[in-house]
CSV table of C-alpha atoms and ligand atoms in Angstrom, one decimal:
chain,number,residue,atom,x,y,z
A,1,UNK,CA,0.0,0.0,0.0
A,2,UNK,CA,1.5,3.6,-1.0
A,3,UNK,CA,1.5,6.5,0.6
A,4,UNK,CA,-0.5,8.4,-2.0
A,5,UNK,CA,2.0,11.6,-1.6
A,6,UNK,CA,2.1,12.4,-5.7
A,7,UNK,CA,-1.9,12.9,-6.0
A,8,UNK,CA,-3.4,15.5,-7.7
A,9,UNK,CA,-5.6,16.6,-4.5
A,10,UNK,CA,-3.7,16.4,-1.2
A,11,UNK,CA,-6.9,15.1,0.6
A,12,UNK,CA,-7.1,11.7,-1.0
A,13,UNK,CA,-5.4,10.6,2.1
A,14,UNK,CA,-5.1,7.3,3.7
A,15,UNK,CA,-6.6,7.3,6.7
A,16,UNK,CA,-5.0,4.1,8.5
A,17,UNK,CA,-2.1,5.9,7.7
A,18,UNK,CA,-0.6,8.6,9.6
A,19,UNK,CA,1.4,11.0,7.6
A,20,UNK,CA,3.4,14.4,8.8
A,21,UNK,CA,3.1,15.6,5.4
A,22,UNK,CA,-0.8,16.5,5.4
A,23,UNK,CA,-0.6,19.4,6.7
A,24,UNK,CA,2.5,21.1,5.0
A,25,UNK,CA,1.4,20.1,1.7
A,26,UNK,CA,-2.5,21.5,2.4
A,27,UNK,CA,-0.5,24.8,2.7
A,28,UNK,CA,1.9,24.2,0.1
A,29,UNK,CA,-1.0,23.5,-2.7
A,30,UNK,CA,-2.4,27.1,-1.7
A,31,UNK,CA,1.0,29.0,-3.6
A,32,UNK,CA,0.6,27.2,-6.7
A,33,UNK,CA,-1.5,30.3,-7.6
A,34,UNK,CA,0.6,30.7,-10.9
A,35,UNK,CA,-1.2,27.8,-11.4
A,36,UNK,CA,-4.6,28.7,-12.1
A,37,UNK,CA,-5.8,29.6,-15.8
A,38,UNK,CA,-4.3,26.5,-17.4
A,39,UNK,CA,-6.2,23.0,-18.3
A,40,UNK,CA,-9.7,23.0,-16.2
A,41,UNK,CA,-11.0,19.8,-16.4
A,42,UNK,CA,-14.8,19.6,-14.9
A,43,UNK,CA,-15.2,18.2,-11.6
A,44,UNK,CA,-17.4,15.6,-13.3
A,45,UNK,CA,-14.7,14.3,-15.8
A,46,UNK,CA,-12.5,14.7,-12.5
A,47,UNK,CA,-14.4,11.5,-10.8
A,48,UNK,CA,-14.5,9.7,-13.8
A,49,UNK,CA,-11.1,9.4,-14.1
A,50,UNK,CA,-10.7,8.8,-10.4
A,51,UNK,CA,-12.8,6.0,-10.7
A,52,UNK,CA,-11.4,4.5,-13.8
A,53,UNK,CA,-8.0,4.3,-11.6
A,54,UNK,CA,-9.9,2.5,-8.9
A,55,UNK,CA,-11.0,-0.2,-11.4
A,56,UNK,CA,-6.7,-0.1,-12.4
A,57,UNK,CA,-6.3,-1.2,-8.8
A,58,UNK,CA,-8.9,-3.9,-7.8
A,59,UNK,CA,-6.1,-5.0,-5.8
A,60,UNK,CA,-5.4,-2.5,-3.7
A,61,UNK,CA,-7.5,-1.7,-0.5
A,62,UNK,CA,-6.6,1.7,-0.4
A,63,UNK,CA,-9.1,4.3,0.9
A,64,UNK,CA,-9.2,8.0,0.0
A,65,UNK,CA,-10.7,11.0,1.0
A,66,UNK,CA,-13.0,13.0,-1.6
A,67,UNK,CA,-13.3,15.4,1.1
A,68,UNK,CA,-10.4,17.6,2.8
A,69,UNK,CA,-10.1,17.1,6.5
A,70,UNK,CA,-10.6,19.7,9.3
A,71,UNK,CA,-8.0,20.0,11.8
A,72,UNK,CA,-8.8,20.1,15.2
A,73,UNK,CA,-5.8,20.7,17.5
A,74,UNK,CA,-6.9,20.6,21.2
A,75,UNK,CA,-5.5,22.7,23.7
A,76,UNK,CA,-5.2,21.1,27.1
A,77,UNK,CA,-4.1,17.0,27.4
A,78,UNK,CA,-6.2,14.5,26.7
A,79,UNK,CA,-6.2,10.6,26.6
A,80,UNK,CA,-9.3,9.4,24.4
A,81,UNK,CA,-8.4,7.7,20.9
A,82,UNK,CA,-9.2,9.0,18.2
A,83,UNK,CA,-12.3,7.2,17.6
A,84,UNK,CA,-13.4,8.1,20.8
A,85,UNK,CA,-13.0,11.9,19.7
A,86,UNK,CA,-14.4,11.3,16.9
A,87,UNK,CA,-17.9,9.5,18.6
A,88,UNK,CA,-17.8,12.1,21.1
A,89,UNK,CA,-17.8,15.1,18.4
A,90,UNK,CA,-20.7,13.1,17.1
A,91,UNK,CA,-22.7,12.9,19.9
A,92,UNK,CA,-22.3,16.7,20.5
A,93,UNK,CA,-23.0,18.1,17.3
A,94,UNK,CA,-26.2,16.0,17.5
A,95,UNK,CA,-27.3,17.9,21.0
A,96,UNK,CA,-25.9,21.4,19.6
A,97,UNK,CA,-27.2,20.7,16.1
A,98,UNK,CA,-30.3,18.6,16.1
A,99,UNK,CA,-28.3,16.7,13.3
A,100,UNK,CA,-26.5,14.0,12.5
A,101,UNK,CA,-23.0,14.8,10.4
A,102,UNK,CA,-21.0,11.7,8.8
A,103,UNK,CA,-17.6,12.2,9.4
A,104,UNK,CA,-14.5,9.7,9.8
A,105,UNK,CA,-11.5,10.7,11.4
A,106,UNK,CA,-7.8,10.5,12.4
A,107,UNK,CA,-4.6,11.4,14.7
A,108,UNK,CA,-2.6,13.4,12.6
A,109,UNK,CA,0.5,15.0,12.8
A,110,UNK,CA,1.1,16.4,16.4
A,111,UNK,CA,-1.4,14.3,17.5
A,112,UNK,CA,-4.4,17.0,16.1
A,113,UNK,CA,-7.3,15.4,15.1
A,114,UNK,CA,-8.1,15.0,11.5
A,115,UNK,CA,-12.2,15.2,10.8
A,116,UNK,CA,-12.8,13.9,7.5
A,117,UNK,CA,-16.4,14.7,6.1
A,118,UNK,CA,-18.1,12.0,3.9
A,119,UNK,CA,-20.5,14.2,1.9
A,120,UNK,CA,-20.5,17.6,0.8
A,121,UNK,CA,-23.4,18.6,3.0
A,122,UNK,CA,-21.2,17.3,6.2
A,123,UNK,CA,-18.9,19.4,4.9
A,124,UNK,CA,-20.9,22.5,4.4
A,125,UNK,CA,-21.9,22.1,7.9
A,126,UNK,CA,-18.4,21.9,9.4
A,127,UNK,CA,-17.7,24.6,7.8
A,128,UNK,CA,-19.5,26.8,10.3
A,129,UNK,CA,-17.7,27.5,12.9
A,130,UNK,CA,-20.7,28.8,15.1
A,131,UNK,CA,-22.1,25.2,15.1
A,132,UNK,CA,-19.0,23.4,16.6
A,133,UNK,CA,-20.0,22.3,20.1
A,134,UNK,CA,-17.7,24.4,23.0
A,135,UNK,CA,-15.7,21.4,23.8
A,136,UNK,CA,-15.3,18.1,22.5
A,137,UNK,CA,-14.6,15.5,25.1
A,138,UNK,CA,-14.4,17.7,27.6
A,139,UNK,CA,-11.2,19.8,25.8
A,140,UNK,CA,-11.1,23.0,24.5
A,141,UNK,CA,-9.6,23.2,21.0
A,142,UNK,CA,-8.7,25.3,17.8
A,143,UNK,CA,-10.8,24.5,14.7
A,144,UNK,CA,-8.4,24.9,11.2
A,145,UNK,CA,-10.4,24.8,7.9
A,146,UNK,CA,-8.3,23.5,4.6
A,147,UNK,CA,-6.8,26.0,2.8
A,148,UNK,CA,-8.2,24.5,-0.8
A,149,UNK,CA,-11.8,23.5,-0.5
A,150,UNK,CA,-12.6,21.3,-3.7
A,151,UNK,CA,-14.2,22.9,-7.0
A,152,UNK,CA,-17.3,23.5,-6.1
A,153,UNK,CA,-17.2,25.8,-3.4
A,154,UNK,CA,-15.2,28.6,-6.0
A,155,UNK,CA,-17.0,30.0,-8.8
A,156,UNK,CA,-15.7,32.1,-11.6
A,157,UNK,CA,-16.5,36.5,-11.6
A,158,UNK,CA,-15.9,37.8,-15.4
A,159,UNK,CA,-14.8,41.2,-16.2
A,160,UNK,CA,-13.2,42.2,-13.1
A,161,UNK,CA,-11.2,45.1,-13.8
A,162,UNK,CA,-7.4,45.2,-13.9
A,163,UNK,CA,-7.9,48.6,-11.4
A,164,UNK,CA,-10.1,46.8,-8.7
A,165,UNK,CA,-8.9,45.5,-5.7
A,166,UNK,CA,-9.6,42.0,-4.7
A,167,UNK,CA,-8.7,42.3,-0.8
A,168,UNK,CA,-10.6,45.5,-1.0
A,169,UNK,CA,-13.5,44.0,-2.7
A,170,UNK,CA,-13.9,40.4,-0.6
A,171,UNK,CA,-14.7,42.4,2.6
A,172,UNK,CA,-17.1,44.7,0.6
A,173,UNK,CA,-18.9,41.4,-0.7
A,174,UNK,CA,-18.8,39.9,2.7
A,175,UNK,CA,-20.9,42.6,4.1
A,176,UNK,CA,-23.7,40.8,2.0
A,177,UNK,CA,-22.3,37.4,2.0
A,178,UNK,CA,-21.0,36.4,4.7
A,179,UNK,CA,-19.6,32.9,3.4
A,180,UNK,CA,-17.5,34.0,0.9
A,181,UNK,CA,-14.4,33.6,2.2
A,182,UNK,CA,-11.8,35.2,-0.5
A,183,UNK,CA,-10.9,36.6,-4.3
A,184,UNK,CA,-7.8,35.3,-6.1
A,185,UNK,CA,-7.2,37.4,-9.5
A,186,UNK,CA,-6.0,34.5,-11.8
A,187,UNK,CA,-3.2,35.0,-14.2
A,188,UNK,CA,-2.2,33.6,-17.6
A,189,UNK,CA,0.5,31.1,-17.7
A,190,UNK,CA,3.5,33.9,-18.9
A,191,UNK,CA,1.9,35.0,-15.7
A,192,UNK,CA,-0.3,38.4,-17.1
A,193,UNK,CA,-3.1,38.8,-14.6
A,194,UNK,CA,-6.4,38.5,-16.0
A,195,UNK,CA,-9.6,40.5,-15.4
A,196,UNK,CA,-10.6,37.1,-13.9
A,197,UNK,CA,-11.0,35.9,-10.3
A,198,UNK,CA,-11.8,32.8,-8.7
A,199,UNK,CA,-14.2,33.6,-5.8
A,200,UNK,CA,-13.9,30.7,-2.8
A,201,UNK,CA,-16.9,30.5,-0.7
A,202,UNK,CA,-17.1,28.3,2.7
A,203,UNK,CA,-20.8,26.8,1.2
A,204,UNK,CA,-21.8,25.0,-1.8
A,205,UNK,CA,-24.7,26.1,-0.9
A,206,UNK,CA,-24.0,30.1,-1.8
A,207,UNK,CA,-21.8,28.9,-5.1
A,208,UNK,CA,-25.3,27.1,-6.0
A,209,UNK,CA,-27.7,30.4,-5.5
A,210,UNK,CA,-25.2,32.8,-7.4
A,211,UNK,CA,-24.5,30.8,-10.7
A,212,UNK,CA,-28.4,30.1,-10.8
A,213,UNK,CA,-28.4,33.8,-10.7
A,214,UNK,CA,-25.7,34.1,-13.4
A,215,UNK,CA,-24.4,37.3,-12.5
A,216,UNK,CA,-23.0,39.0,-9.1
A,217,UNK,CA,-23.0,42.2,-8.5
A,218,UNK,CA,-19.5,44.2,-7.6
A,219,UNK,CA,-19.0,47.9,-7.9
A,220,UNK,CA,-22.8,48.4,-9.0
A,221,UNK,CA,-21.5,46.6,-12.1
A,222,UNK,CA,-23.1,43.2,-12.3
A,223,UNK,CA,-20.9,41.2,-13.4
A,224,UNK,CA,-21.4,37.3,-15.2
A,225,UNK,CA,-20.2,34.1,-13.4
A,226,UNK,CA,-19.5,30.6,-14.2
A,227,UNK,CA,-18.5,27.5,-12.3
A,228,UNK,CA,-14.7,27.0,-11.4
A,229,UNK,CA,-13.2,24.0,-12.2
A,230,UNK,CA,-9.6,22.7,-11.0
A,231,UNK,CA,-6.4,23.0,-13.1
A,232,UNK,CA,-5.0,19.8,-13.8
A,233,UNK,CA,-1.6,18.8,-11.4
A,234,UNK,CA,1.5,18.5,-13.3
A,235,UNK,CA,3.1,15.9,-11.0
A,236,UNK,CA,6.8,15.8,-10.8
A,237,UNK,CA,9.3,13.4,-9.0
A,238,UNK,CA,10.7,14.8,-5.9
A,239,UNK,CA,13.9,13.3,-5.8
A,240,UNK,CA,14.7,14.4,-9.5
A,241,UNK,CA,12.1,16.3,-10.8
A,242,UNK,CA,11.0,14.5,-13.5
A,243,UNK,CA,7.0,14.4,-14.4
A,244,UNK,CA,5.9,11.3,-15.1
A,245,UNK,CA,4.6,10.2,-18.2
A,246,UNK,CA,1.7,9.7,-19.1
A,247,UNK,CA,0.0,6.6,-21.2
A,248,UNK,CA,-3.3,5.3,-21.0
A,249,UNK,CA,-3.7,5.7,-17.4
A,250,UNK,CA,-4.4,9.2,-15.4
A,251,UNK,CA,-2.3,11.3,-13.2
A,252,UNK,CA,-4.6,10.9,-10.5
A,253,UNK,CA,-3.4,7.1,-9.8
A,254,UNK,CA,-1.9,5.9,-6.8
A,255,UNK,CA,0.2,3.7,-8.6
A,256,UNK,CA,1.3,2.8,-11.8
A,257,UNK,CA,-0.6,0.0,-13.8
A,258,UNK,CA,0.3,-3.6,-13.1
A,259,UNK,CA,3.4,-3.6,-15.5
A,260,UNK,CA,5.3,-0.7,-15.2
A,261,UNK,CA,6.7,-1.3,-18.4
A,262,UNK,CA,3.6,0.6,-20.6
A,263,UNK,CA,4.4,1.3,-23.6
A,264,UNK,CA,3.0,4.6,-23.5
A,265,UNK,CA,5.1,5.3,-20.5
A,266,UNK,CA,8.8,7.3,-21.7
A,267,UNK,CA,11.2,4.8,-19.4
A,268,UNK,CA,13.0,8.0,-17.8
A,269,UNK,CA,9.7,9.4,-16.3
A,270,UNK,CA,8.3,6.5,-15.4
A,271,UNK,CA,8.7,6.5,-11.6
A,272,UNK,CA,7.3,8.2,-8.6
A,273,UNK,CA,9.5,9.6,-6.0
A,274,UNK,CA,9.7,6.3,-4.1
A,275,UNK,CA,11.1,4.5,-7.1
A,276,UNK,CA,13.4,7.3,-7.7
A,277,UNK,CA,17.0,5.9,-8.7
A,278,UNK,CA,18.5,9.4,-8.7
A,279,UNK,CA,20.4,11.4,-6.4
A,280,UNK,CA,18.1,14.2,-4.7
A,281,UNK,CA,18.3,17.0,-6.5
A,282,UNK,CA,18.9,21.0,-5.6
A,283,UNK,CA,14.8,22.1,-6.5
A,284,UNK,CA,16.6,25.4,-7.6
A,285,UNK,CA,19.4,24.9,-9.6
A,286,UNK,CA,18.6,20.9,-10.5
A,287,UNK,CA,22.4,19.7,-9.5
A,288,UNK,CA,23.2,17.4,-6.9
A,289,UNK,CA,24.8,19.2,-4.3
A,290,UNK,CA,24.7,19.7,-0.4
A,291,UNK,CA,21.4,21.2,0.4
A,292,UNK,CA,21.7,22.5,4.1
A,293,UNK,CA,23.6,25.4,3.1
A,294,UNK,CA,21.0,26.8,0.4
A,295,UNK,CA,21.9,27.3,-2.9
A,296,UNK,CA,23.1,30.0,-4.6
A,297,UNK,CA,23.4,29.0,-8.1
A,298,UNK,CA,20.9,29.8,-11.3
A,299,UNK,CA,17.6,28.8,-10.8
A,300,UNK,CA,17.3,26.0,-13.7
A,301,UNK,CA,14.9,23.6,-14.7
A,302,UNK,CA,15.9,20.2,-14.7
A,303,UNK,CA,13.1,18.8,-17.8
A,304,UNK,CA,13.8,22.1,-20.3
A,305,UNK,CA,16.8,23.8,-18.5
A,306,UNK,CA,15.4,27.1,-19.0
A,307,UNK,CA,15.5,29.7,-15.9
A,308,UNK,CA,12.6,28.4,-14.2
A,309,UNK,CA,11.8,25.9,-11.1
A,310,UNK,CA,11.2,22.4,-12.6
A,311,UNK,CA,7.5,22.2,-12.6
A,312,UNK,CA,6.5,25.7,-13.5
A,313,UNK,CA,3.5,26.4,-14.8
A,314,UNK,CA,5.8,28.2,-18.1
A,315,UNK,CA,8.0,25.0,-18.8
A,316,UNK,CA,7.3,23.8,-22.0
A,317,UNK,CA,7.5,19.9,-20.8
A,318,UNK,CA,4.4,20.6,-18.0
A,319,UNK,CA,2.8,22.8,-20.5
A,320,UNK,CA,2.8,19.5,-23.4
A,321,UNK,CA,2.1,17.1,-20.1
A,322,UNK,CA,-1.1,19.3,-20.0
A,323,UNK,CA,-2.4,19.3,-23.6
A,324,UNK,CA,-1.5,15.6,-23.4
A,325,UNK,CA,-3.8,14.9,-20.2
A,326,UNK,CA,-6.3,17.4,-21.3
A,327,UNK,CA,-6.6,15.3,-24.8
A,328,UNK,CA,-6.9,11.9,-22.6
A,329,UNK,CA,-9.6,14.1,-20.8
A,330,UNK,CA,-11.9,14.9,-23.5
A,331,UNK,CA,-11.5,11.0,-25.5
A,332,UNK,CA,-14.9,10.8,-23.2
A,333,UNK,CA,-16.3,13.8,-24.4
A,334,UNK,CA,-15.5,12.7,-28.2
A,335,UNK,CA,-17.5,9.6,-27.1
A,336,UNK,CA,-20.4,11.7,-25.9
A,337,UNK,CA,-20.4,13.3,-29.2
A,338,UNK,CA,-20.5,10.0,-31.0
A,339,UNK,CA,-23.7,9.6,-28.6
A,340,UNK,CA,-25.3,12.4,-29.5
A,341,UNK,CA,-24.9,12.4,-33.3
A,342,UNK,CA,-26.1,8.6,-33.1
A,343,UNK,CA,-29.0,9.9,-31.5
A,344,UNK,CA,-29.2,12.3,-34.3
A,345,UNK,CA,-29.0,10.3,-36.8
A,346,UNK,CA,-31.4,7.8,-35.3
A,347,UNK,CA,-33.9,10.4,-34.3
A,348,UNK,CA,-33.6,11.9,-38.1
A,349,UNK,CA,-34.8,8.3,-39.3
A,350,UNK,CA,-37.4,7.6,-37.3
A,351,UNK,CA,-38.6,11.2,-38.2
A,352,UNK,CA,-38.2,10.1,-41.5
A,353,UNK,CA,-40.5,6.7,-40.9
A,354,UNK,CA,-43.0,8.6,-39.2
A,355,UNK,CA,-43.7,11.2,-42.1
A,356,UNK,CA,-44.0,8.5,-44.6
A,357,UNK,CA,-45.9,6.4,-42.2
A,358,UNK,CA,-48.6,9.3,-41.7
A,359,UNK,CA,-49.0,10.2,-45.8
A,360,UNK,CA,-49.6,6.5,-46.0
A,361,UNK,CA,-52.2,6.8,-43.4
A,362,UNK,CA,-53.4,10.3,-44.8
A,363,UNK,CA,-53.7,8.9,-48.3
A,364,UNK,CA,-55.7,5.7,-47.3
A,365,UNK,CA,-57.8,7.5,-44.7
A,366,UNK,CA,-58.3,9.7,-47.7
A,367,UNK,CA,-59.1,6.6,-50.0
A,368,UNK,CA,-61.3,5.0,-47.2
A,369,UNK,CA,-63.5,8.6,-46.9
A,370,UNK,CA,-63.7,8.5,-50.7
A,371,UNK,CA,-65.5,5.4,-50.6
A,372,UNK,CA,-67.2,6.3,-47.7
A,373,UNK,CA,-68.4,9.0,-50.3
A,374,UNK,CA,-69.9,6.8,-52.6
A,375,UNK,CA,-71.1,4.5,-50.5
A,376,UNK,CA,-73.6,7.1,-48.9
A,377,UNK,CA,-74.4,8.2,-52.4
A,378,UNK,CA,-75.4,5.1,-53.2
A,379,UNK,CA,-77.0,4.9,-50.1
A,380,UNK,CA,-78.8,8.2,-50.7
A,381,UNK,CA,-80.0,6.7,-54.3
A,382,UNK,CA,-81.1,4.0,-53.0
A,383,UNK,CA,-83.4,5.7,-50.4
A,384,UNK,CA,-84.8,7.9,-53.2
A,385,UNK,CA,-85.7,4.8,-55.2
A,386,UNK,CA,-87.6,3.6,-52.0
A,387,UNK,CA,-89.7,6.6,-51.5
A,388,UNK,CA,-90.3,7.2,-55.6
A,389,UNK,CA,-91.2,3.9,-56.2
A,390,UNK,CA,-91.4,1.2,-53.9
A,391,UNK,CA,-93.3,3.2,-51.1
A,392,UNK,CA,-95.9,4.2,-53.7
A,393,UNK,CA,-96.0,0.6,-54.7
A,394,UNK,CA,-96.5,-0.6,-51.6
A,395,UNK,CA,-98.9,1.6,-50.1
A,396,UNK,CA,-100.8,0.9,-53.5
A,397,UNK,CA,-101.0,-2.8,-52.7
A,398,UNK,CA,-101.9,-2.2,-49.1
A,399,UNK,CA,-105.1,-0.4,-50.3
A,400,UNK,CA,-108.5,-2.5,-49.3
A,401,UNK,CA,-109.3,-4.2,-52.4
B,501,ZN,ZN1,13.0,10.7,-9.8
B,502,ZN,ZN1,21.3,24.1,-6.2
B,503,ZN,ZN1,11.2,23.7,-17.6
């Protein structure tokens, strides 16, 4: 079982497994904000990827998180487990709440507890810090949210000008909204900012009610909206700062298909940082060298040795390793479209049936009347007949003789 410490989303943690890196790399995934306008794929394609990897690793019992966990740190000593914690948070957001929240949860790093929701509307809920109970088992303690909330709780604002001020305008829009927790003005991958921001919110539920409204209103401009989706993760070998390659299966794997030896996979990026061979590289200058006094050479990356960290956002190798995933990304799409022109095509035909179907109808109903036509003429004849000449007749014969 691997530590999954190359995922695209730092929250698909293991929780049997207890891991000083959560935290740091939570924090660490917040800087990456040069990150931002590149590939989006949407959450939905997200999950189907995630789950095509689950069916790559039948044989692996490792759990993740969807969800990113809340950090509880307590301040005074305790001795409960962390399943007892975890039961006795429970049990007290029930008699605060009135309600029931499905969560899982952990030790993690410095003994804090990690509270891992299992839905989004668990999550929404622990979210809000005036519903946490005073004390949980008896302890006082410090609630930390996650830095990166998943996709949907951001949304997209258009048109925000180059001279507004984001800082300036998140506590303005808080005055009205009071769950919208920040604005991040995203820039274009030479790193121009754009008259975009990302807008992260601390409820689904908010993100929900504005994009139904389309528009948000900022500077008694309203301005248009539109979901956010995440940029995909370029990931990179941490020992040597290689990205891995990548074939028929997605970045967001644990591990590498059974058979490392893909054919799709270019042999000197195929390995994650624990089947590293290299040396550790310097991050900054990509040499091998003592690291504990810093480094003081060019900054140089190791995949295009151009004058940038390895892994930048502007590095020509991460850049292809994008339009390479983002092509794996829309094969489903192009399937979708193969879907929906089938259905085209199909309903076109049986359009096509029906129309001759009802002119054959039309004409024969048309036929049928026709006959219809004659046979009441005939009808009407014959009646005439019956009054001209066989009433008279008969009424003749019925006279007394
Ligand atoms: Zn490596
Ligand atoms: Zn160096
Ligand atoms: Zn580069």
């Amino acid at each position: 079982m691997n530590i999954n410490d190359e995922s695209s989303t730092d929250y698909f943690l293991n929780p049997g497994l207890q891991t000083p890196r959560i935290n740091k790399r939570v924090r660490s995934e917040g800087e990456h904000s040069d990150d931002c306008e590149t590939v989006i794929i949407p959450p939905e394609k997200i999950s189907l990827v995630i789950n095509n990897s689950n069916q790559q690793q039948q044989a692996s019992t490792t759990q993740r998180n969807e969800y990113p966990p809340i950090t509880i740190e307590f301040k005074s000593a305790h001795s409960k487990t962390d399943r007892k914690l975890i039961e006795e948070l429970i049990k007290e957001w029930r008699i605060k709440n009135n309600k029931n929240i499905d969560i899982i949860g952990r030790f993690g790093y410095k003994n804090v507890l990690l509270v891992f929701p299992r839905n989004f509307s668990t999550l929404d809920d622990l979210l809000e810090t005036g519903r946490w109970p005073d004390r949980i088992a008896g302890s006082n303690y410090v609630i930390k949210y996650p830095k990166i909330l998943p996709a949907t709780y951001s949304l997209i604002i258009h048109d925000f000008q180059s001279t507004w001020n984001e800082d300036e305008t998140t506590k303005e829009l808080q005055e009205k909204c009071v769950t919208l927790r920040k604005l991040t003005r995203l820039v274009t991958r030479e790193g121009r900012p754009m008259n975009t921001v990302r807008t992260d919110f601390i409820s689904t539920q908010a993100v929900k009610q504005l994009l139904n409204q389309g528009e948000i209103e900022i500077n008694c401009t309203k301005l248009r909206i539109r979901p956010y989706f995440s940029p995909i993760k370029i990931n990179k070998c941490r020992k040597c700062f290689k990205h891995p390659g990548y074939g028929d299966f997605p970045a967001y794997s644990l591990e590498y298909p059974t058979g490392s030896g893909d054919r799709n996979v270019r042999p000197e990026y195929d390995h994650f940082t624990s089947q590293c061979t290299s040396l550790q590289l310097c991050f900054r200058c990509g040499q091998h060298h003592p690291l504990k006094e810093g480094c003081s050479n060019e900054i140089k990356c190791v995949n295009c040795q151009q004058h940038h960290y390895s892994g930048h956002s502007s590095c020509p190798v991460v850049q292809q390793k994008r339009k390479q995933l983002s092509e794996q990304h829309q094969k489903p799409q192009k399937k979708h479209e193969n879907v929906d022109q089938m259905i085209m095509a199909m309903s076109e035909s049986i359009n096509q049936q029906l129309s001759s179907f009802t002119s054959t109808i039309t004409s024969q109903i048309t036929e049928v009347s026709k006959k219809l036509n004659i046979f009441n003429d005939r009808i009407q004849n014959l009646e005439q007949q019956i009054d001209k000449s066989i009433m008279p007749a008969i009424s003749e014969l019925s006279k007394p003789v």
